[in-house]
Short mmCIF file of C-alpha atoms in Angstrom, two decimals:
data_model
loop_
_atom_site.label_atom_id
_atom_site.label_comp_id
_atom_site.label_asym_id
_atom_site.label_seq_id
_atom_site.Cartn_x
_atom_site.Cartn_y
_atom_site.Cartn_z
CA MET A 993 -3.74 -66.01 -66.95
CA ARG A 994 -6.43 -63.90 -65.14
CA THR A 995 -7.19 -64.12 -61.94
CA GLY A 996 -9.94 -63.05 -59.57
CA ARG A 997 -12.04 -59.76 -60.25
CA TRP A 998 -13.88 -57.88 -58.15
CA ARG A 999 -17.56 -56.84 -58.54
CA ARG A 1000 -19.40 -53.40 -57.82
CA GLY A 1001 -22.65 -53.26 -57.19
CA GLY A 1002 -25.04 -50.88 -55.50
CA LEU A 1003 -27.84 -50.64 -52.55
CA LEU A 1004 -31.24 -48.98 -52.77
CA ALA A 1005 -30.93 -45.30 -52.07
CA GLY A 1006 -32.21 -44.55 -49.06
CA VAL A 1007 -35.19 -41.23 -48.55
CA ALA A 1008 -37.67 -42.72 -46.15
CA MET A 1009 -38.47 -40.54 -43.18
CA LEU A 1010 -38.51 -42.78 -39.96
CA GLY A 1011 -40.25 -41.01 -36.83
CA ALA A 1012 -43.35 -38.71 -36.76
CA CYS A 1013 -41.00 -36.32 -35.26
CA ALA A 1014 -38.03 -36.20 -37.69
CA ALA A 1015 -37.72 -33.78 -40.23
CA GLN A 1016 -37.81 -33.88 -43.95
CA PRO A 1017 -35.46 -36.87 -45.02
CA VAL A 1018 -32.28 -36.71 -46.69
CA ALA A 1019 -31.69 -38.45 -50.01
CA PHE A 1020 -28.08 -40.53 -49.76
CA ARG A 1021 -26.83 -43.37 -51.48
CA VAL A 1022 -25.14 -46.59 -50.63
CA ASN A 1023 -22.65 -48.64 -52.56
CA PHE A 1024 -20.62 -51.91 -52.08
CA SER A 1025 -17.60 -53.89 -53.70
CA MET A 1026 -16.69 -57.75 -52.86
CA SER A 1027 -15.43 -60.53 -54.54
CA GLU A 1028 -17.09 -61.90 -57.61
CA ALA A 1029 -17.09 -64.98 -56.54
CA ARG A 1030 -19.15 -63.97 -53.62
CA ARG A 1031 -17.63 -67.18 -51.41
CA ALA A 1032 -17.75 -67.05 -47.54
CA PRO A 1033 -15.49 -65.89 -45.83
CA LEU A 1034 -16.71 -62.81 -48.01
CA THR A 1035 -15.21 -59.26 -47.22
CA VAL A 1036 -17.63 -56.69 -48.63
CA ARG A 1037 -16.69 -52.78 -48.54
CA PHE A 1038 -19.61 -50.66 -47.76
CA ARG A 1039 -19.55 -46.83 -49.19
CA ALA A 1040 -22.18 -44.08 -48.05
CA GLU A 1041 -22.40 -40.90 -50.19
CA ALA A 1042 -24.21 -38.41 -47.67
CA PRO A 1043 -24.41 -34.65 -46.45
CA ALA A 1044 -21.18 -33.93 -44.01
CA GLU A 1045 -23.17 -32.99 -41.17
CA HIS A 1046 -24.62 -36.37 -40.76
CA ARG A 1047 -23.16 -39.90 -39.55
CA VAL A 1048 -23.88 -43.34 -41.09
CA GLN A 1049 -25.03 -46.34 -39.19
CA TRP A 1050 -24.89 -49.90 -40.42
CA HIS A 1051 -26.40 -52.65 -39.64
CA PHE A 1052 -24.94 -55.81 -41.56
CA GLY A 1053 -27.90 -58.86 -41.31
CA ASP A 1054 -25.45 -61.00 -39.34
CA GLY A 1055 -26.33 -59.28 -36.01
CA GLN A 1056 -23.38 -57.08 -36.23
CA LYS A 1057 -23.21 -53.20 -36.63
CA GLY A 1058 -20.75 -50.47 -37.46
CA GLU A 1059 -20.23 -46.88 -38.32
CA GLY A 1060 -19.01 -44.82 -41.02
CA ARG A 1061 -19.19 -43.54 -44.30
CA ASP A 1062 -16.58 -46.00 -45.44
CA THR A 1063 -16.50 -49.53 -43.91
CA ALA A 1064 -15.96 -53.06 -44.59
CA HIS A 1065 -17.34 -56.39 -42.67
CA THR A 1066 -16.94 -60.15 -43.23
CA TYR A 1067 -19.50 -62.73 -43.73
CA TYR A 1068 -18.08 -66.22 -42.68
CA GLN A 1069 -21.42 -68.21 -42.96
CA PRO A 1070 -23.33 -68.72 -46.34
CA GLY A 1071 -26.32 -67.19 -46.70
CA THR A 1072 -28.16 -63.74 -47.73
CA TYR A 1073 -28.11 -61.02 -45.52
CA THR A 1074 -30.39 -57.85 -45.33
CA VAL A 1075 -28.08 -54.80 -44.70
CA ARG A 1076 -29.83 -51.66 -43.24
CA ALA A 1077 -27.73 -48.21 -43.43
CA GLU A 1078 -29.09 -45.21 -41.34
CA LEU A 1079 -28.68 -41.86 -41.77
CA LEU A 1080 -28.43 -40.06 -38.62
CA ASP A 1081 -28.30 -36.20 -37.76
CA THR A 1082 -26.13 -34.48 -35.19
CA ARG A 1083 -29.25 -35.36 -32.65
CA GLY A 1084 -28.93 -38.93 -33.35
CA ARG A 1085 -32.30 -38.86 -35.41
CA VAL A 1086 -32.54 -40.99 -38.34
CA ARG A 1087 -33.05 -39.46 -41.33
CA SER A 1088 -32.84 -41.47 -44.19
CA VAL A 1089 -32.63 -45.57 -44.56
CA ALA A 1090 -30.77 -47.40 -47.05
CA THR A 1091 -31.66 -51.52 -47.69
CA GLY A 1092 -30.24 -54.05 -49.90
CA ASP A 1093 -29.56 -57.43 -49.82
CA VAL A 1094 -25.60 -59.49 -50.05
CA ARG A 1095 -25.64 -62.76 -51.06
CA VAL A 1096 -23.24 -65.29 -50.28
CA GLU A 1097 -22.22 -68.45 -51.55
CA SER A 1098 -20.83 -71.55 -49.94
CA SER A 1099 -16.82 -72.35 -50.43
CA GLY A 1100 -17.53 -75.99 -49.57
CA PRO A 1101 -16.04 -77.54 -46.51
CA GLU A 1102 -14.05 -76.18 -44.36
CA ARG A 1103 -10.45 -76.27 -45.34
CA ALA A 1104 -6.99 -74.84 -44.36
CA ALA A 1105 -4.93 -73.30 -46.94
CA LEU A 1106 -1.10 -72.90 -46.67
CA VAL A 1107 0.70 -70.42 -49.33
CA VAL A 1108 4.35 -70.43 -49.19
CA LEU A 1109 5.92 -67.31 -50.68
CA LEU A 1110 9.59 -68.38 -51.49
CA GLY A 1111 12.44 -65.91 -51.59
CA LEU A 1112 16.13 -65.65 -51.46
CA GLY A 1113 16.87 -67.65 -48.52
CA GLU A 1114 13.60 -66.79 -46.77
CA VAL A 1115 9.94 -67.56 -46.82
CA ARG A 1116 6.92 -65.91 -46.04
CA LEU A 1117 3.70 -67.58 -44.67
CA SER A 1118 0.19 -67.31 -45.19
CA ALA A 1119 -3.32 -69.12 -44.96
CA ALA A 1120 -4.91 -67.15 -47.83
CA GLY A 1121 -7.47 -69.47 -49.51
CA SER A 1122 -8.08 -71.32 -46.48
CA VAL A 1123 -12.69 -71.69 -45.73
CA ALA A 1124 -12.95 -71.46 -42.14
CA TYR A 1125 -16.48 -70.47 -41.16
CA ARG A 1126 -15.62 -68.07 -38.15
CA PRO A 1127 -13.61 -65.75 -37.40
CA ALA A 1128 -10.03 -67.20 -36.86
CA THR A 1129 -6.43 -66.32 -36.39
CA PRO A 1130 -4.09 -68.75 -38.10
CA GLN A 1131 -1.11 -70.23 -36.30
CA PHE A 1132 2.11 -71.04 -38.48
CA SER A 1133 4.79 -73.61 -37.57
CA LEU A 1134 8.55 -74.01 -39.46
CA ASP A 1135 10.49 -76.82 -38.98
CA GLY A 1136 8.01 -78.02 -35.86
CA GLN A 1137 8.71 -74.47 -34.23
CA ALA A 1138 5.89 -71.66 -33.84
CA ALA A 1139 6.61 -69.11 -36.45
CA GLY A 1140 5.16 -65.82 -37.58
CA LYS A 1141 4.29 -65.25 -41.21
CA GLY A 1142 7.94 -63.88 -41.92
CA PRO A 1143 10.03 -63.01 -43.64
CA LEU A 1144 11.92 -66.21 -42.06
CA PRO A 1145 15.29 -66.97 -42.90
CA VAL A 1146 15.80 -70.91 -44.02
CA SER A 1147 19.09 -72.47 -45.03
CA ALA A 1148 19.51 -74.82 -47.87
CA GLY A 1149 17.74 -77.91 -48.12
CA GLU A 1150 14.27 -79.28 -46.95
CA HIS A 1151 11.80 -77.93 -44.72
CA ARG A 1152 8.35 -78.21 -43.10
CA ALA A 1153 5.73 -75.46 -42.67
CA GLY A 1154 2.44 -75.77 -41.18
CA VAL A 1155 -0.59 -73.64 -40.33
CA ARG A 1156 -3.46 -74.95 -37.81
CA LEU A 1157 -6.82 -72.80 -38.29
CA PRO A 1158 -9.88 -72.73 -36.11
CA GLY A 1159 -13.01 -73.70 -37.90
CA ALA A 1160 -16.53 -73.91 -36.91
CA GLY A 1161 -16.41 -77.37 -37.12
CA GLY A 1162 -12.78 -77.77 -35.53
CA VAL A 1163 -9.12 -77.30 -35.65
CA LEU A 1164 -7.93 -77.16 -39.28
CA THR A 1165 -4.69 -78.12 -40.28
CA ARG A 1166 -2.34 -77.74 -43.33
CA GLU A 1167 1.17 -79.21 -43.73
CA VAL A 1168 3.33 -78.15 -46.95
CA THR A 1169 7.29 -79.45 -47.19
CA PHE A 1170 9.74 -77.38 -49.52
CA ARG A 1171 12.98 -77.13 -50.26
CA MET A 1172 15.60 -74.47 -50.31
CA ALA A 1173 18.97 -73.80 -52.75
CA PRO A 1174 20.90 -71.01 -53.92
CA LEU A 1175 19.28 -68.89 -56.80
CA VAL A 1176 20.56 -66.31 -58.40
CA ARG A 1177 18.07 -63.17 -58.88
CA SER A 1178 19.01 -60.21 -61.28
CA VAL A 1179 17.22 -56.85 -60.65
CA PRO A 1180 18.32 -55.08 -63.87
CA PHE A 1181 16.61 -57.79 -65.75
CA GLU A 1182 13.66 -56.97 -63.86
CA THR A 1183 14.17 -53.41 -64.33
CA GLU A 1184 14.48 -53.85 -68.04
CA VAL A 1185 11.42 -56.10 -68.37
CA LEU A 1186 9.48 -53.39 -66.43
CA ARG A 1187 10.72 -50.84 -69.16
CA LEU A 1188 10.16 -52.80 -72.17
CA THR A 1189 6.35 -53.45 -70.97
CA ASN A 1190 5.80 -49.97 -70.74
CA GLN A 1191 7.54 -49.13 -73.88
CA ALA A 1192 5.10 -51.40 -75.74
CA ARG A 1193 2.17 -49.76 -73.53
CA ALA A 1194 3.10 -46.46 -74.43
CA ARG A 1195 3.69 -47.46 -78.08
CA GLY A 1196 0.28 -48.96 -78.52
CA TRP A 1197 1.54 -52.57 -79.56
CA ASN A 1198 -1.64 -54.57 -81.04
CA CYS A 1199 -2.13 -57.87 -79.69
CA ALA A 1200 -3.89 -59.04 -83.10
CA THR A 1201 -1.64 -57.41 -85.74
CA LEU A 1202 1.42 -57.75 -83.56
CA ARG A 1203 2.35 -54.36 -84.70
CA GLU A 1204 2.89 -51.05 -82.72
CA GLY A 1205 0.22 -48.01 -83.50
CA GLY A 1206 -2.47 -48.78 -81.52
CA GLN A 1207 -3.91 -46.87 -78.66
CA SER A 1208 -1.43 -46.11 -75.83
CA LEU A 1209 -1.73 -46.94 -72.46
CA PRO A 1210 -0.29 -45.40 -69.18
CA PRO A 1211 3.06 -46.81 -67.50
CA LEU A 1212 2.21 -49.83 -64.81
CA LYS A 1213 4.24 -48.88 -61.83
CA ARG A 1214 6.11 -51.79 -59.47
CA LEU A 1215 4.49 -52.73 -56.35
CA PRO A 1216 6.29 -54.55 -53.43
CA GLU A 1217 3.56 -57.21 -52.77
CA LEU A 1218 3.37 -57.93 -56.44
CA GLU A 1219 7.33 -58.32 -56.42
CA VAL A 1220 7.15 -61.11 -53.23
CA ALA A 1221 4.02 -62.79 -55.39
CA ALA A 1222 6.49 -62.95 -58.56
CA LEU A 1223 9.43 -63.89 -56.65
CA ALA A 1224 7.68 -66.76 -55.32
CA GLN A 1225 6.41 -68.03 -58.45
CA SER A 1226 9.69 -67.83 -59.99
CA ALA A 1227 11.52 -69.32 -57.03
CA GLY A 1228 8.92 -72.12 -56.79
CA MET A 1229 9.70 -73.13 -60.67
CA ALA A 1230 13.17 -72.97 -60.47
CA LEU A 1231 13.19 -75.31 -56.84
CA HIS A 1232 10.53 -77.52 -57.43
CA GLY A 1233 10.37 -78.41 -61.18
CA TYR A 1234 7.01 -77.00 -62.32
CA PHE A 1235 5.97 -74.85 -65.10
CA ASP A 1236 2.08 -73.82 -64.33
CA HIS A 1237 0.41 -71.07 -63.08
CA ARG A 1238 -1.07 -73.23 -60.29
CA SER A 1239 2.06 -73.96 -57.69
CA ALA A 1240 3.01 -77.44 -57.52
CA LEU A 1241 4.70 -76.67 -53.96
CA ASP A 1242 1.28 -75.66 -52.38
CA GLY A 1243 -1.41 -75.81 -54.68
CA SER A 1244 -1.47 -71.63 -54.91
CA THR A 1245 -2.99 -69.83 -57.75
CA PRO A 1246 -1.75 -66.00 -58.75
CA ALA A 1247 -4.75 -64.81 -56.79
CA THR A 1248 -4.02 -66.36 -53.49
CA ARG A 1249 -0.32 -65.33 -53.64
CA ILE A 1250 -1.15 -62.09 -54.47
CA GLN A 1251 -3.50 -62.24 -51.40
CA ALA A 1252 -0.66 -63.97 -49.47
CA ALA A 1253 1.89 -61.03 -50.33
CA GLY A 1254 -0.75 -58.68 -48.15
CA LEU A 1255 -2.65 -56.89 -51.53
CA ARG A 1256 -6.53 -57.13 -52.12
CA ALA A 1257 -6.55 -56.40 -55.69
CA ALA A 1258 -9.74 -55.48 -58.30
CA ALA A 1259 -8.07 -57.12 -60.91
CA SER A 1260 -5.04 -59.42 -61.20
CA ALA A 1261 -3.08 -61.36 -63.80
CA GLU A 1262 0.14 -63.65 -64.09
CA ASN A 1263 2.47 -64.34 -67.22
CA ILE A 1264 5.47 -66.71 -66.69
CA ALA A 1265 8.08 -67.86 -69.09
CA GLY A 1266 11.30 -70.45 -68.87
CA GLY A 1267 14.37 -70.50 -70.87
CA GLN A 1268 14.50 -66.89 -72.16
CA ALA A 1269 18.11 -65.44 -71.43
CA THR A 1270 17.65 -61.98 -72.06
CA PRO A 1271 14.35 -59.64 -70.93
CA GLN A 1272 13.93 -58.50 -74.63
CA ALA A 1273 13.46 -62.17 -75.55
CA VAL A 1274 10.93 -63.17 -72.65
CA VAL A 1275 9.18 -59.53 -73.38
CA ASP A 1276 9.02 -60.17 -77.31
CA ALA A 1277 7.99 -63.71 -76.73
CA TRP A 1278 4.72 -62.42 -74.51
CA LEU A 1279 3.82 -59.92 -76.54
CA ARG A 1280 3.68 -62.56 -79.61
CA SER A 1281 1.37 -64.65 -77.16
CA PRO A 1282 -2.17 -63.45 -77.31
CA GLY A 1283 -2.83 -64.22 -73.92
CA HIS A 1284 0.41 -62.86 -72.45
CA CYS A 1285 0.11 -59.96 -74.62
CA ARG A 1286 -3.61 -58.85 -73.44
CA ASN A 1287 -2.16 -58.82 -69.69
CA ILE A 1288 0.39 -56.65 -70.79
CA MET A 1289 -1.69 -54.41 -72.58
CA GLY A 1290 -4.38 -54.89 -69.77
CA ASP A 1291 -6.30 -52.43 -68.06
CA PHE A 1292 -3.92 -52.57 -64.91
CA THR A 1293 -2.06 -50.14 -62.90
CA HIS A 1294 0.68 -51.95 -61.31
CA LEU A 1295 3.56 -54.78 -61.64
CA GLY A 1296 5.49 -56.94 -60.08
CA VAL A 1297 8.54 -58.76 -61.74
CA ALA A 1298 10.62 -61.59 -61.10
CA HIS A 1299 13.95 -63.40 -62.49
CA VAL A 1300 15.70 -66.26 -60.97
CA GLU A 1301 18.31 -68.27 -62.58
CA ARG A 1302 19.18 -71.76 -61.40
CA PRO A 1303 21.95 -73.58 -63.57
CA GLY A 1304 21.35 -77.02 -64.60
CA THR A 1305 17.47 -76.88 -64.28
CA ARG A 1306 15.54 -77.75 -67.52
CA TYR A 1307 15.08 -73.75 -68.40
CA GLY A 1308 17.75 -72.46 -66.41
CA HIS A 1309 15.90 -69.33 -66.54
CA PHE A 1310 12.41 -68.16 -64.60
CA TRP A 1311 10.53 -65.44 -65.20
CA THR A 1312 7.15 -64.08 -63.95
CA GLN A 1313 5.00 -61.01 -64.36
CA VAL A 1314 2.05 -60.01 -62.03
CA PHE A 1315 -0.36 -57.56 -62.76
CA ALA A 1316 -2.73 -56.03 -60.29
CA THR A 1317 -5.05 -53.09 -60.31
CA PRO A 1318 -4.85 -52.63 -56.05
CA LEU A 1319 -8.01 -52.33 -54.40
CA GLU A 1320 -8.53 -48.69 -52.88
CA ALA A 1321 -6.83 -47.70 -49.51
CA GLY A 1322 -8.94 -48.89 -47.10
CA GLY A 1323 -10.81 -51.64 -48.79
CA PRO A 1324 -11.55 -54.86 -47.71
#
């Protein structure tokens, strides 16, 4: 399953001179990146290409300002915002401007979301996927006690997590009940899945002909955030008896689990499997399934892998691959 992608666009290049006393205008270019969905709250990253001796001042169109060649801004309300970038010289004079519009769509009614990232004897909590049309800091609870994001140690049995989030229309809340039980995780199995996946990419596995010899692709690198998201999905399926990309535990999707784990991705995807007892068996199954194969041979840079075993369940073995191309360092 492929998940959210980020789109890139460009603001108008600025060459207009402002002020009669200004010198000749200096050309510069501004571009931006944002979630393809464009839904509020929407974080947009702005970049300016300009001569080193100049600085850039931003007017984001919602009454807020910023400075720097590389900056991010969050729009909390739907609407169309006219962004203005000003190029200033060393004396603070405006030499050029660039303008353009950012359209922000509604995400519907405000709501609190709670993503419960299960681990082995621990849990992480996140409000990723919430919709609050104002700046808000979530407050979490675990079994009735105030808690941080985690990782939080939890014993076997049932637990209840909650989140409170101030919204523009009042306080938003959500609670999720989850269970914890012993699981067996095999890191060697996960490492072998990574090796077999990169082997298929290096040998140019063709998802249409189911043969090697196609275009070779660079290896995927493991990333801690993707490992957290993958383990949460495998553990969730093993402990709560579902087999789906959308979690029956908290309703999270692959994209929100990645965000909850602390990563913003330009593109992402997820493969799941159940029942295969070895890394070779699960990778072979994925490579012979068109959608899963396209993820393995996709244009991604990083991977997280998780395998857990829970004897006595329908599948016994639960596998997850989470693929992503992270946004550049410093991105929104």
